[in-house]
mmCIF file of C-alpha atoms in Angstrom:
data_model
loop_
_atom_site.group_PDB
_atom_site.id
_atom_site.type_symbol
_atom_site.label_atom_id
_atom_site.label_comp_id
_atom_site.label_asym_id
_atom_site.label_seq_id
_atom_site.Cartn_x
_atom_site.Cartn_y
_atom_site.Cartn_z
ATOM 1 C CA UNK A 1 -25.281 4.866 -149.231
ATOM 2 C CA UNK A 2 -22.229 6.906 -150.237
ATOM 3 C CA UNK A 3 -19.083 5.462 -151.605
ATOM 4 C CA UNK A 4 -15.868 6.741 -152.012
ATOM 5 C CA UNK A 5 -12.243 5.675 -153.185
ATOM 6 C CA UNK A 6 -9.862 5.952 -150.210
ATOM 7 C CA UNK A 7 -6.180 7.605 -151.369
ATOM 8 C CA UNK A 8 -4.323 6.651 -148.316
ATOM 9 C CA UNK A 9 -5.338 5.795 -144.725
ATOM 10 C CA UNK A 10 -9.126 5.504 -144.079
ATOM 11 C CA UNK A 11 -10.513 8.409 -142.282
ATOM 12 C CA UNK A 12 -12.465 6.017 -140.070
ATOM 13 C CA UNK A 13 -11.309 2.278 -139.740
ATOM 14 C CA UNK A 14 -13.929 0.859 -137.151
ATOM 15 C CA UNK A 15 -16.675 -0.633 -139.270
ATOM 16 C CA UNK A 16 -15.322 -3.907 -137.882
ATOM 17 C CA UNK A 17 -16.219 -3.161 -134.295
ATOM 18 C CA UNK A 18 -16.612 -3.589 -131.479
ATOM 19 C CA UNK A 19 -14.200 -5.795 -130.384
ATOM 20 C CA UNK A 20 -12.559 -7.768 -127.530
ATOM 21 C CA UNK A 21 -9.002 -6.586 -127.034
ATOM 22 C CA UNK A 22 -6.649 -8.910 -126.278
ATOM 23 C CA UNK A 23 -4.174 -7.452 -123.485
ATOM 24 C CA UNK A 24 -0.789 -8.497 -124.867
ATOM 25 C CA UNK A 25 1.902 -9.171 -121.427
ATOM 26 C CA UNK A 26 5.264 -9.799 -122.293
ATOM 27 C CA UNK A 27 8.785 -9.667 -120.192
ATOM 28 C CA UNK A 28 12.221 -8.890 -121.408
ATOM 29 C CA UNK A 29 14.293 -9.973 -118.570
ATOM 30 C CA UNK A 30 13.036 -7.813 -115.278
ATOM 31 C CA UNK A 31 11.088 -5.381 -117.638
ATOM 32 C CA UNK A 32 7.160 -5.852 -117.715
ATOM 33 C CA UNK A 33 4.592 -4.611 -120.092
ATOM 34 C CA UNK A 34 1.200 -4.849 -121.286
ATOM 35 C CA UNK A 35 -0.560 -3.800 -124.800
ATOM 36 C CA UNK A 36 -4.364 -3.796 -125.620
ATOM 37 C CA UNK A 37 -5.171 -5.084 -128.861
ATOM 38 C CA UNK A 38 -8.143 -4.780 -130.392
ATOM 39 C CA UNK A 39 -7.006 -6.584 -134.044
ATOM 40 C CA UNK A 40 -6.355 -10.224 -132.445
ATOM 41 C CA UNK A 41 -7.791 -13.683 -133.786
ATOM 42 C CA UNK A 42 -7.786 -17.397 -133.411
ATOM 43 C CA UNK A 43 -6.022 -18.876 -136.722
ATOM 44 C CA UNK A 44 -6.112 -22.125 -136.001
ATOM 45 C CA UNK A 45 -8.002 -25.143 -133.665
ATOM 46 C CA UNK A 46 -4.831 -27.806 -134.588
ATOM 47 C CA UNK A 47 -2.088 -26.861 -133.877
ATOM 48 C CA UNK A 48 -3.882 -24.006 -131.642
ATOM 49 C CA UNK A 49 -2.457 -20.358 -132.986
ATOM 50 C CA UNK A 50 -3.404 -17.376 -132.162
ATOM 51 C CA UNK A 51 -2.096 -13.676 -133.506
ATOM 52 C CA UNK A 52 -2.318 -10.174 -132.828
ATOM 53 C CA UNK A 53 -1.590 -7.176 -134.760
ATOM 54 C CA UNK A 54 0.842 -4.417 -133.487
ATOM 55 C CA UNK A 55 2.265 -1.533 -134.921
ATOM 56 C CA UNK A 56 6.226 -0.994 -134.812
ATOM 57 C CA UNK A 57 6.053 1.958 -133.710
ATOM 58 C CA UNK A 58 4.407 0.604 -130.329
ATOM 59 C CA UNK A 59 7.124 -0.347 -127.409
ATOM 60 C CA UNK A 60 5.608 -3.894 -127.080
ATOM 61 C CA UNK A 61 6.471 -4.460 -130.902
ATOM 62 C CA UNK A 62 10.188 -4.413 -130.158
ATOM 63 C CA UNK A 63 9.488 -6.633 -126.304
ATOM 64 C CA UNK A 64 7.819 -8.786 -128.523
ATOM 65 C CA UNK A 65 10.252 -9.453 -131.463
ATOM 66 C CA UNK A 66 13.707 -10.194 -128.357
ATOM 67 C CA UNK A 67 11.517 -12.338 -125.965
ATOM 68 C CA UNK A 68 9.771 -14.260 -128.087
ATOM 69 C CA UNK A 69 6.696 -15.385 -125.638
ATOM 70 C CA UNK A 70 3.872 -13.133 -124.426
ATOM 71 C CA UNK A 71 0.054 -13.711 -123.004
ATOM 72 C CA UNK A 72 -3.317 -12.580 -124.240
ATOM 73 C CA UNK A 73 -5.802 -11.865 -121.665
ATOM 74 C CA UNK A 74 -9.637 -11.359 -122.051
ATOM 75 C CA UNK A 75 -11.419 -9.005 -119.595
ATOM 76 C CA UNK A 76 -14.040 -8.072 -118.222
ATOM 77 C CA UNK A 77 -15.745 -4.928 -118.724
ATOM 78 C CA UNK A 78 -15.557 -3.572 -115.743
ATOM 79 C CA UNK A 79 -11.639 -3.236 -116.307
ATOM 80 C CA UNK A 80 -12.504 -1.152 -118.712
ATOM 81 C CA UNK A 81 -10.446 1.904 -117.085
ATOM 82 C CA UNK A 82 -7.616 -0.313 -116.616
ATOM 83 C CA UNK A 83 -7.421 -1.845 -120.025
ATOM 84 C CA UNK A 84 -7.886 2.030 -121.573
ATOM 85 C CA UNK A 85 -4.576 3.422 -119.492
ATOM 86 C CA UNK A 86 -2.946 0.487 -120.670
ATOM 87 C CA UNK A 87 -3.323 1.440 -124.090
ATOM 88 C CA UNK A 88 -3.089 5.124 -123.559
ATOM 89 C CA UNK A 89 0.266 5.023 -122.100
ATOM 90 C CA UNK A 90 3.598 3.837 -123.428
ATOM 91 C CA UNK A 91 5.833 1.785 -121.907
ATOM 92 C CA UNK A 92 8.561 3.613 -122.771
ATOM 93 C CA UNK A 93 7.167 6.530 -120.028
ATOM 94 C CA UNK A 94 5.619 4.494 -117.500
ATOM 95 C CA UNK A 95 6.107 1.415 -115.450
ATOM 96 C CA UNK A 96 3.321 -1.433 -116.478
ATOM 97 C CA UNK A 97 4.732 -3.819 -114.365
ATOM 98 C CA UNK A 98 3.458 -2.256 -111.171
ATOM 99 C CA UNK A 99 -0.042 -3.311 -112.690
ATOM 100 C CA UNK A 100 -1.163 -6.675 -110.592
ATOM 101 C CA UNK A 101 -0.292 -9.275 -112.420
ATOM 102 C CA UNK A 102 1.004 -13.061 -112.029
ATOM 103 C CA UNK A 103 3.962 -15.271 -114.262
ATOM 104 C CA UNK A 104 2.303 -17.815 -116.090
ATOM 105 C CA UNK A 105 3.992 -21.480 -116.430
ATOM 106 C CA UNK A 106 6.331 -20.189 -118.887
ATOM 107 C CA UNK A 107 7.273 -16.982 -117.052
ATOM 108 C CA UNK A 108 5.146 -14.520 -119.354
ATOM 109 C CA UNK A 109 3.123 -11.363 -117.637
ATOM 110 C CA UNK A 110 -0.993 -12.477 -117.194
ATOM 111 C CA UNK A 111 -2.837 -9.274 -116.351
ATOM 112 C CA UNK A 112 -5.083 -9.331 -112.909
ATOM 113 C CA UNK A 113 -8.658 -10.059 -113.179
ATOM 114 C CA UNK A 114 -9.182 -11.847 -116.862
ATOM 115 C CA UNK A 115 -11.657 -14.578 -117.577
ATOM 116 C CA UNK A 116 -9.419 -16.345 -119.786
ATOM 117 C CA UNK A 117 -5.648 -15.643 -120.935
ATOM 118 C CA UNK A 118 -3.141 -17.572 -123.228
ATOM 119 C CA UNK A 119 0.707 -18.217 -122.910
ATOM 120 C CA UNK A 120 1.904 -18.656 -126.373
ATOM 121 C CA UNK A 121 5.131 -18.950 -127.769
ATOM 122 C CA UNK A 122 6.196 -16.795 -130.978
ATOM 123 C CA UNK A 123 6.190 -18.891 -134.210
ATOM 124 C CA UNK A 124 6.403 -16.161 -136.975
ATOM 125 C CA UNK A 125 6.150 -12.374 -137.352
ATOM 126 C CA UNK A 126 4.113 -10.989 -140.810
ATOM 127 C CA UNK A 127 4.210 -7.151 -141.870
ATOM 128 C CA UNK A 128 0.903 -6.292 -142.807
ATOM 129 C CA UNK A 129 1.224 -2.692 -143.790
ATOM 130 C CA UNK A 130 1.492 -0.600 -140.846
ATOM 131 C CA UNK A 131 0.714 -3.124 -138.228
ATOM 132 C CA UNK A 132 2.840 -6.579 -137.952
ATOM 133 C CA UNK A 133 0.638 -9.730 -137.344
ATOM 134 C CA UNK A 134 2.558 -12.049 -134.248
ATOM 135 C CA UNK A 135 1.581 -15.299 -134.261
ATOM 136 C CA UNK A 136 1.812 -17.295 -131.362
ATOM 137 C CA UNK A 137 1.101 -21.121 -130.732
ATOM 138 C CA UNK A 138 -0.826 -21.557 -127.247
ATOM 139 C CA UNK A 139 1.088 -23.356 -125.384
ATOM 140 C CA UNK A 140 -1.447 -22.580 -121.510
ATOM 141 C CA UNK A 141 -4.909 -21.496 -121.234
ATOM 142 C CA UNK A 142 -6.023 -20.009 -118.085
ATOM 143 C CA UNK A 143 -9.381 -20.063 -116.981
ATOM 144 C CA UNK A 144 -11.565 -17.906 -114.280
ATOM 145 C CA UNK A 145 -14.694 -20.467 -114.317
ATOM 146 C CA UNK A 146 -17.287 -18.581 -112.483
ATOM 147 C CA UNK A 147 -16.526 -16.072 -115.336
ATOM 148 C CA UNK A 148 -17.082 -18.410 -118.341
ATOM 149 C CA UNK A 149 -20.472 -20.695 -118.986
ATOM 150 C CA UNK A 150 -20.499 -24.575 -119.450
ATOM 151 C CA UNK A 151 -18.452 -24.119 -123.164
ATOM 152 C CA UNK A 152 -16.150 -21.767 -121.776
ATOM 153 C CA UNK A 153 -17.730 -18.485 -123.366
ATOM 154 C CA UNK A 154 -17.845 -15.539 -121.286
ATOM 155 C CA UNK A 155 -20.755 -15.087 -119.319
ATOM 156 C CA UNK A 156 -23.875 -13.153 -120.962
ATOM 157 C CA UNK A 157 -22.420 -9.493 -120.816
ATOM 158 C CA UNK A 158 -18.976 -10.031 -119.388
ATOM 159 C CA UNK A 159 -16.814 -8.962 -122.347
ATOM 160 C CA UNK A 160 -15.362 -5.972 -122.611
ATOM 161 C CA UNK A 161 -15.604 -4.029 -125.832
ATOM 162 C CA UNK A 162 -13.660 -1.301 -127.936
ATOM 163 C CA UNK A 163 -15.892 0.542 -130.503
ATOM 164 C CA UNK A 164 -12.617 2.933 -131.281
ATOM 165 C CA UNK A 165 -11.352 6.304 -130.309
ATOM 166 C CA UNK A 166 -11.322 5.746 -126.833
ATOM 167 C CA UNK A 167 -14.557 4.079 -126.709
ATOM 168 C CA UNK A 168 -15.648 0.987 -124.459
ATOM 169 C CA UNK A 169 -18.677 -0.816 -123.682
ATOM 170 C CA UNK A 170 -20.229 -4.339 -122.835
ATOM 171 C CA UNK A 171 -22.681 -6.508 -125.549
ATOM 172 C CA UNK A 172 -26.287 -5.412 -124.366
ATOM 173 C CA UNK A 173 -28.002 -8.640 -124.812
ATOM 174 C CA UNK A 174 -27.655 -11.982 -124.903
ATOM 175 C CA UNK A 175 -26.387 -14.391 -127.841
ATOM 176 C CA UNK A 176 -29.190 -15.562 -129.854
ATOM 177 C CA UNK A 177 -29.268 -18.963 -132.862
ATOM 178 C CA UNK A 178 -31.659 -16.928 -135.425
#
């Protein structure tokens, strides 16, 4: 195994991949935008908190700061091309609000086709390196029951996985307990 001491950004930073992208949806006045965020995580069960990391360079970043409400939706691998398109175009240049979506209980846009989605109220924003962590309190949960097991987990092989550098896939085998 080789080693090196990084002198700046790592040349490849995908050792923790794959990850399940959360598609962040935000609406400010009549502007709707969607942005996949692979750096996402649950932070607390009580209160229910969920976080997404977004670069200040992203159009979504400024919208989130102003709107203070957003969604995070999780999609099946069959929507991989759409999720890639959303992540490879800026809302500054294209109208992502034309993508099929609905408005949740609190007016946040949720991308159609998700197996689960959260509506979130922004609690805190903290900078971490070249990204900011947006922490939201979950105020509503949406689930597509036919795509989830009895415990609310996505059915085996359903989830979209992101491996980095535009490479997507899906889980190849069912979960197991060693």
